Amino acid sequence: MSENLIDLNDISKTYYGAGEPVYALRSISLSVGSGEMLAIMGPSGSGKSTLMNLLGCLDKPDTGSYIFAGQDVMTLDKDQLAYFRNVLIGFVFQNFNLLGRASALENVCLPLIYAGVNSKEREKRGRQMLSLVGLEGREHHLPRQLSGGQQQRVAIARSLVNRPGLLLADEPTGALDTKTSEEIMSLLQRLHREQGLSVAIVTHEPEIALYCQKIIRLSDGQIISREKVANPIQTQVKAG
Ligand SMILES: Nc1ncnc2c1ncn2[C@@H]1O[C@H](COP(=O)(O)OP(=O)(O)OP(=O)(O)O)[C@@H](O)[C@H]1O
Ligand SMILES: [Mg+2]
């Protein structure tokens, strides 16, 4: 098996809608190492979210190959793809996507219900995850009773409760102020370090990208640059 968690080779994705076809991704090749942190940048409409959807097995490319953890994603059936999405990959979004009527703990435990974990074990693991992201004592708060940064921590705890190897975050700090954004990036960096998690982050903000080891830039569906970050930002903000 290659030491890369992800190997995308020459993938393309075209949307056929009402008007002209949209060539959202054109001949993209990309590797993400195990335990690597990657930033994906580029202007609006350049294909960032489309790429995240493919990486997250939410959608399949039209052509090309996608190897995830040694498995050829293109050959997986519906159930296998669902397993990849629900267990092997975690997702975090700009607007947190929490259930408004469910407590922080219930939100975090949700993926464990689908994974068939019993309720006692669910609660135990949910509490562990909340404490890992610095939210001990907030278990029974509803999302609206939490700050934006705390809501994003709940979403991160939920995305990691099944212990996936890959975390995909589409503009995770897009709705947060600068200080809170830095705290969220420090948290992601700590989880990446401590859990050997691979992370791919879409961001518009150069300062956020500098927390990552590698930055790729998309333009018009193509990768126009790849750079290594010599000294990724390492802050030691304490969770909480
Ligand atoms: N489901 C869809 N059907 C048709 N076209 C789509 C669909 N999703 C995306 N597109 C088009 O594909 C292109 C890439 O979209 P994508 O959402 O990947 O861009 P993005 O880089 O994430 O942009 P943003 O920074 O605004 O989120 C755009 O031109 C968009 O209009
Ligand atoms: Mg997008």
mmCIF file of C-alpha atoms in Angstrom, residues 6-239:
data_model
loop_
_atom_site.group_PDB
_atom_site.id
_atom_site.type_symbol
_atom_site.label_atom_id
_atom_site.label_comp_id
_atom_site.label_asym_id
_atom_site.label_seq_id
_atom_site.Cartn_x
_atom_site.Cartn_y
_atom_site.Cartn_z
ATOM 1 C CA ILE A 6 -5.212 9.800 -0.954
ATOM 2 C CA ASP A 7 -4.088 9.475 -4.549
ATOM 3 C CA LEU A 8 -6.171 11.326 -7.107
ATOM 4 C CA ASN A 9 -5.005 10.813 -10.631
ATOM 5 C CA ASP A 10 -6.195 12.849 -13.591
ATOM 6 C CA ILE A 11 -9.752 13.298 -12.370
ATOM 7 C CA SER A 12 -12.364 15.453 -14.068
ATOM 8 C CA LYS A 13 -15.870 16.505 -13.142
ATOM 9 C CA THR A 14 -18.332 18.244 -15.425
ATOM 10 C CA TYR A 15 -21.795 19.458 -14.433
ATOM 11 C CA TYR A 16 -24.410 19.213 -17.139
ATOM 12 C CA GLY A 17 -27.278 21.549 -16.323
ATOM 13 C CA ALA A 18 -29.564 23.844 -18.277
ATOM 14 C CA GLY A 19 -26.979 25.852 -20.227
ATOM 15 C CA GLU A 20 -23.390 25.183 -21.183
ATOM 16 C CA PRO A 21 -21.637 22.323 -19.346
ATOM 17 C CA VAL A 22 -19.517 23.501 -16.411
ATOM 18 C CA TYR A 23 -16.049 21.940 -16.349
ATOM 19 C CA ALA A 24 -15.737 22.157 -12.568
ATOM 20 C CA LEU A 25 -12.552 20.056 -12.303
ATOM 21 C CA ARG A 26 -10.144 19.391 -15.129
ATOM 22 C CA SER A 27 -7.440 16.792 -14.940
ATOM 23 C CA ILE A 28 -6.631 17.078 -11.234
ATOM 24 C CA SER A 29 -3.870 14.926 -9.759
ATOM 25 C CA LEU A 30 -3.208 15.212 -6.054
ATOM 26 C CA SER A 31 -1.757 13.164 -3.216
ATOM 27 C CA VAL A 32 -2.364 13.614 0.487
ATOM 28 C CA GLY A 33 0.016 11.817 2.813
ATOM 29 C CA SER A 34 -1.100 10.026 5.951
ATOM 30 C CA GLY A 35 -1.139 12.628 8.703
ATOM 31 C CA GLU A 36 -0.707 15.547 6.322
ATOM 32 C CA MET A 37 -2.518 18.881 6.542
ATOM 33 C CA LEU A 38 -3.434 20.423 3.187
ATOM 34 C CA ALA A 39 -5.012 23.790 2.342
ATOM 35 C CA ILE A 40 -7.063 24.246 -0.818
ATOM 36 C CA MET A 41 -7.377 27.833 -2.037
ATOM 37 C CA GLY A 42 -8.760 29.595 -5.089
ATOM 38 C CA PRO A 43 -11.417 32.063 -6.155
ATOM 39 C CA SER A 44 -15.138 31.461 -5.884
ATOM 40 C CA GLY A 45 -16.299 28.940 -8.475
ATOM 41 C CA SER A 46 -12.819 27.475 -9.025
ATOM 42 C CA GLY A 47 -13.897 23.972 -7.959
ATOM 43 C CA LYS A 48 -12.850 23.750 -4.293
ATOM 44 C CA SER A 49 -16.111 22.363 -2.940
ATOM 45 C CA THR A 50 -16.453 20.037 -5.918
ATOM 46 C CA LEU A 51 -13.013 18.655 -5.101
ATOM 47 C CA MET A 52 -13.962 18.237 -1.424
ATOM 48 C CA ASN A 53 -17.127 16.371 -2.432
ATOM 49 C CA LEU A 54 -15.076 13.962 -4.513
ATOM 50 C CA LEU A 55 -12.475 13.500 -1.774
ATOM 51 C CA GLY A 56 -15.308 12.836 0.670
ATOM 52 C CA CYS A 57 -16.936 10.214 -1.574
ATOM 53 C CA LEU A 58 -20.105 12.320 -1.729
ATOM 54 C CA ASP A 59 -19.793 12.242 -5.482
ATOM 55 C CA LYS A 60 -17.707 10.368 -8.072
ATOM 56 C CA PRO A 61 -15.481 11.917 -10.723
ATOM 57 C CA ASP A 62 -16.406 11.390 -14.384
ATOM 58 C CA THR A 63 -12.937 10.142 -15.259
ATOM 59 C CA GLY A 64 -9.655 9.422 -13.548
ATOM 60 C CA SER A 65 -8.805 7.351 -10.509
ATOM 61 C CA TYR A 66 -9.217 7.877 -6.795
ATOM 62 C CA ILE A 67 -7.387 5.632 -4.350
ATOM 63 C CA PHE A 68 -8.300 6.145 -0.685
ATOM 64 C CA ALA A 69 -6.400 4.138 1.940
ATOM 65 C CA GLY A 70 -5.336 1.684 -0.742
ATOM 66 C CA GLN A 71 -8.890 1.162 -2.039
ATOM 67 C CA ASP A 72 -10.060 2.094 -5.511
ATOM 68 C CA VAL A 73 -13.044 4.352 -4.769
ATOM 69 C CA MET A 74 -14.297 4.160 -8.355
ATOM 70 C CA THR A 75 -15.143 0.480 -7.909
ATOM 71 C CA LEU A 76 -17.025 0.815 -4.597
ATOM 72 C CA ASP A 77 -20.756 0.168 -4.493
ATOM 73 C CA LYS A 78 -23.321 2.385 -2.744
ATOM 74 C CA ASP A 79 -22.998 0.742 0.671
ATOM 75 C CA GLN A 80 -19.220 0.788 0.606
ATOM 76 C CA LEU A 81 -19.229 4.465 -0.360
ATOM 77 C CA ALA A 82 -21.606 5.188 2.518
ATOM 78 C CA TYR A 83 -19.217 3.420 4.873
ATOM 79 C CA PHE A 84 -16.319 5.558 3.633
ATOM 80 C CA ARG A 85 -18.385 8.734 4.089
ATOM 81 C CA ASN A 86 -19.799 7.867 7.476
ATOM 82 C CA VAL A 87 -16.889 6.153 9.174
ATOM 83 C CA LEU A 88 -13.572 6.754 7.417
ATOM 84 C CA ILE A 89 -14.073 10.447 6.636
ATOM 85 C CA GLY A 90 -15.212 13.346 8.822
ATOM 86 C CA PHE A 91 -16.777 16.567 7.523
ATOM 87 C CA VAL A 92 -16.838 20.087 8.935
ATOM 88 C CA PHE A 93 -18.638 23.018 7.299
ATOM 89 C CA GLN A 94 -18.657 26.804 7.496
ATOM 90 C CA ASN A 95 -22.059 26.932 9.172
ATOM 91 C CA PHE A 96 -21.454 24.049 11.576
ATOM 92 C CA ASN A 97 -24.565 22.118 10.394
ATOM 93 C CA LEU A 98 -25.588 21.101 13.922
ATOM 94 C CA LEU A 99 -29.092 19.936 14.799
ATOM 95 C CA GLY A 100 -30.626 22.934 16.549
ATOM 96 C CA ARG A 101 -32.916 20.954 18.847
ATOM 97 C CA ALA A 102 -30.258 18.494 19.960
ATOM 98 C CA SER A 103 -27.719 19.073 22.742
ATOM 99 C CA ALA A 104 -24.001 19.251 22.084
ATOM 100 C CA LEU A 105 -23.642 15.671 23.341
ATOM 101 C CA GLU A 106 -26.525 14.402 21.183
ATOM 102 C CA ASN A 107 -25.064 16.104 18.132
ATOM 103 C CA VAL A 108 -21.684 14.478 18.723
ATOM 104 C CA CYS A 109 -23.213 11.031 19.287
ATOM 105 C CA LEU A 110 -25.335 11.083 16.127
ATOM 106 C CA PRO A 111 -22.804 9.351 13.821
ATOM 107 C CA LEU A 112 -22.464 6.580 16.415
ATOM 108 C CA ILE A 113 -26.159 5.777 16.133
ATOM 109 C CA TYR A 114 -25.713 5.165 12.407
ATOM 110 C CA ALA A 115 -22.611 3.109 13.173
ATOM 111 C CA GLY A 116 -24.702 0.867 15.455
ATOM 112 C CA VAL A 117 -22.917 1.670 18.732
ATOM 113 C CA ASN A 118 -24.998 1.048 21.891
ATOM 114 C CA SER A 119 -26.260 3.993 23.922
ATOM 115 C CA LYS A 120 -23.977 3.602 26.924
ATOM 116 C CA GLU A 121 -20.868 3.453 24.721
ATOM 117 C CA ARG A 122 -22.193 6.351 22.625
ATOM 118 C CA GLU A 123 -22.500 8.595 25.651
ATOM 119 C CA LYS A 124 -19.033 7.639 26.864
ATOM 120 C CA ARG A 125 -17.408 8.353 23.532
ATOM 121 C CA GLY A 126 -19.435 11.532 23.007
ATOM 122 C CA ARG A 127 -18.261 12.906 26.365
ATOM 123 C CA GLN A 128 -14.657 11.976 25.563
ATOM 124 C CA MET A 129 -14.850 13.816 22.244
ATOM 125 C CA LEU A 130 -16.372 16.935 23.814
ATOM 126 C CA SER A 131 -13.630 16.977 26.388
ATOM 127 C CA LEU A 132 -11.012 16.505 23.657
ATOM 128 C CA VAL A 133 -12.225 19.719 21.982
ATOM 129 C CA GLY A 134 -12.362 21.618 25.279
ATOM 130 C CA LEU A 135 -16.122 21.551 25.864
ATOM 131 C CA GLU A 136 -16.390 19.627 29.102
ATOM 132 C CA GLY A 137 -19.393 20.961 31.013
ATOM 133 C CA ARG A 138 -21.247 22.049 27.845
ATOM 134 C CA GLU A 139 -22.719 18.604 27.088
ATOM 135 C CA HIS A 140 -26.334 19.647 27.538
ATOM 136 C CA HIS A 141 -26.183 23.056 25.894
ATOM 137 C CA LEU A 142 -28.141 23.542 22.691
ATOM 138 C CA PRO A 143 -26.234 24.978 19.706
ATOM 139 C CA ARG A 144 -27.889 28.395 20.160
ATOM 140 C CA GLN A 145 -26.573 28.508 23.735
ATOM 141 C CA LEU A 146 -22.998 28.176 22.450
ATOM 142 C CA SER A 147 -20.695 30.693 20.750
ATOM 143 C CA GLY A 148 -19.773 30.224 17.092
ATOM 144 C CA GLY A 149 -16.365 28.841 18.012
ATOM 145 C CA GLN A 150 -17.923 26.433 20.507
ATOM 146 C CA GLN A 151 -20.460 25.290 17.909
ATOM 147 C CA GLN A 152 -17.619 24.611 15.498
ATOM 148 C CA ARG A 153 -15.878 22.569 18.229
ATOM 149 C CA VAL A 154 -19.037 20.488 18.615
ATOM 150 C CA ALA A 155 -19.061 19.955 14.848
ATOM 151 C CA ILE A 156 -15.395 18.917 14.937
ATOM 152 C CA ALA A 157 -16.065 16.507 17.819
ATOM 153 C CA ARG A 158 -18.972 15.041 15.839
ATOM 154 C CA SER A 159 -16.846 14.684 12.696
ATOM 155 C CA LEU A 160 -14.179 12.751 14.603
ATOM 156 C CA VAL A 161 -16.310 10.552 16.863
ATOM 157 C CA ASN A 162 -15.944 7.550 14.536
ATOM 158 C CA ARG A 163 -12.165 8.095 14.456
ATOM 159 C CA PRO A 164 -11.848 8.736 10.716
ATOM 160 C CA GLY A 165 -8.458 8.956 9.008
ATOM 161 C CA LEU A 166 -9.407 12.043 7.029
ATOM 162 C CA LEU A 167 -11.084 15.283 8.039
ATOM 163 C CA LEU A 168 -12.481 17.493 5.272
ATOM 164 C CA ALA A 169 -13.256 21.058 6.288
ATOM 165 C CA ASP A 170 -14.883 23.468 3.797
ATOM 166 C CA GLU A 171 -14.259 27.016 5.076
ATOM 167 C CA PRO A 172 -14.327 25.920 8.742
ATOM 168 C CA THR A 173 -13.446 29.416 9.942
ATOM 169 C CA GLY A 174 -15.512 31.320 7.377
ATOM 170 C CA ALA A 175 -18.148 32.342 9.936
ATOM 171 C CA LEU A 176 -15.725 33.082 12.788
ATOM 172 C CA ASP A 177 -13.729 36.131 13.892
ATOM 173 C CA THR A 178 -9.933 36.125 13.667
ATOM 174 C CA LYS A 179 -9.195 35.053 17.233
ATOM 175 C CA THR A 180 -11.759 32.259 17.185
ATOM 176 C CA SER A 181 -10.476 31.150 13.770
ATOM 177 C CA GLU A 182 -6.990 30.843 15.218
ATOM 178 C CA GLU A 183 -8.335 28.762 18.095
ATOM 179 C CA ILE A 184 -10.138 26.422 15.703
ATOM 180 C CA MET A 185 -7.008 26.048 13.555
ATOM 181 C CA SER A 186 -4.912 25.300 16.639
ATOM 182 C CA LEU A 187 -7.432 22.680 17.648
ATOM 183 C CA LEU A 188 -7.367 21.061 14.193
ATOM 184 C CA GLN A 189 -3.598 21.139 14.251
ATOM 185 C CA ARG A 190 -3.464 19.490 17.671
ATOM 186 C CA LEU A 191 -5.898 16.754 16.585
ATOM 187 C CA HIS A 192 -3.892 16.266 13.409
ATOM 188 C CA ARG A 193 -0.716 15.897 15.480
ATOM 189 C CA GLU A 194 -2.096 13.772 18.315
ATOM 190 C CA GLN A 195 -4.363 11.498 16.295
ATOM 191 C CA GLY A 196 -2.325 11.272 13.087
ATOM 192 C CA LEU A 197 -5.322 12.670 11.261
ATOM 193 C CA SER A 198 -5.049 13.832 7.642
ATOM 194 C CA VAL A 199 -6.816 17.154 7.138
ATOM 195 C CA ALA A 200 -7.866 19.029 3.982
ATOM 196 C CA ILE A 201 -9.133 22.571 4.514
ATOM 197 C CA VAL A 202 -10.719 24.908 2.002
ATOM 198 C CA THR A 203 -10.050 28.508 2.906
ATOM 199 C CA HIS A 204 -10.013 31.987 1.386
ATOM 200 C CA GLU A 205 -7.740 33.297 4.134
ATOM 201 C CA PRO A 206 -3.962 33.107 3.580
ATOM 202 C CA GLU A 207 -3.295 33.163 7.361
ATOM 203 C CA ILE A 208 -5.463 30.067 7.803
ATOM 204 C CA ALA A 209 -3.667 28.234 4.994
ATOM 205 C CA LEU A 210 -0.350 28.837 6.771
ATOM 206 C CA TYR A 211 -1.360 26.374 9.486
ATOM 207 C CA CYS A 212 -1.065 23.649 6.834
ATOM 208 C CA GLN A 213 2.014 21.893 5.467
ATOM 209 C CA LYS A 214 0.964 22.149 1.855
ATOM 210 C CA ILE A 215 -1.132 24.638 -0.137
ATOM 211 C CA ILE A 216 -2.680 24.015 -3.530
ATOM 212 C CA ARG A 217 -4.443 26.696 -5.554
ATOM 213 C CA LEU A 218 -7.269 26.040 -7.972
ATOM 214 C CA SER A 219 -8.317 28.273 -10.815
ATOM 215 C CA ASP A 220 -11.043 27.407 -13.251
ATOM 216 C CA GLY A 221 -11.026 23.742 -12.240
ATOM 217 C CA GLN A 222 -7.271 23.247 -12.499
ATOM 218 C CA ILE A 223 -4.438 23.189 -9.970
ATOM 219 C CA ILE A 224 -2.311 26.220 -10.811
ATOM 220 C CA SER A 225 0.177 25.993 -7.962
ATOM 221 C CA ARG A 226 1.422 23.700 -5.227
ATOM 222 C CA GLU A 227 3.615 24.917 -2.423
ATOM 223 C CA LYS A 228 5.142 23.526 0.722
ATOM 224 C CA VAL A 229 4.836 25.734 3.795
ATOM 225 C CA ALA A 230 8.319 25.913 5.282
ATOM 226 C CA ASN A 231 7.216 26.651 8.842
ATOM 227 C CA PRO A 232 3.497 26.111 9.416
ATOM 228 C CA ILE A 233 2.069 28.341 12.166
ATOM 229 C CA GLN A 234 2.097 26.492 15.481
ATOM 230 C CA THR A 235 0.148 28.170 18.233
ATOM 231 C CA GLN A 236 -0.461 26.760 21.647
ATOM 232 C CA VAL A 237 -3.909 28.126 22.397
ATOM 233 C CA LYS A 238 -5.500 26.059 25.095
ATOM 234 C CA ALA A 239 -8.877 24.571 24.228
#
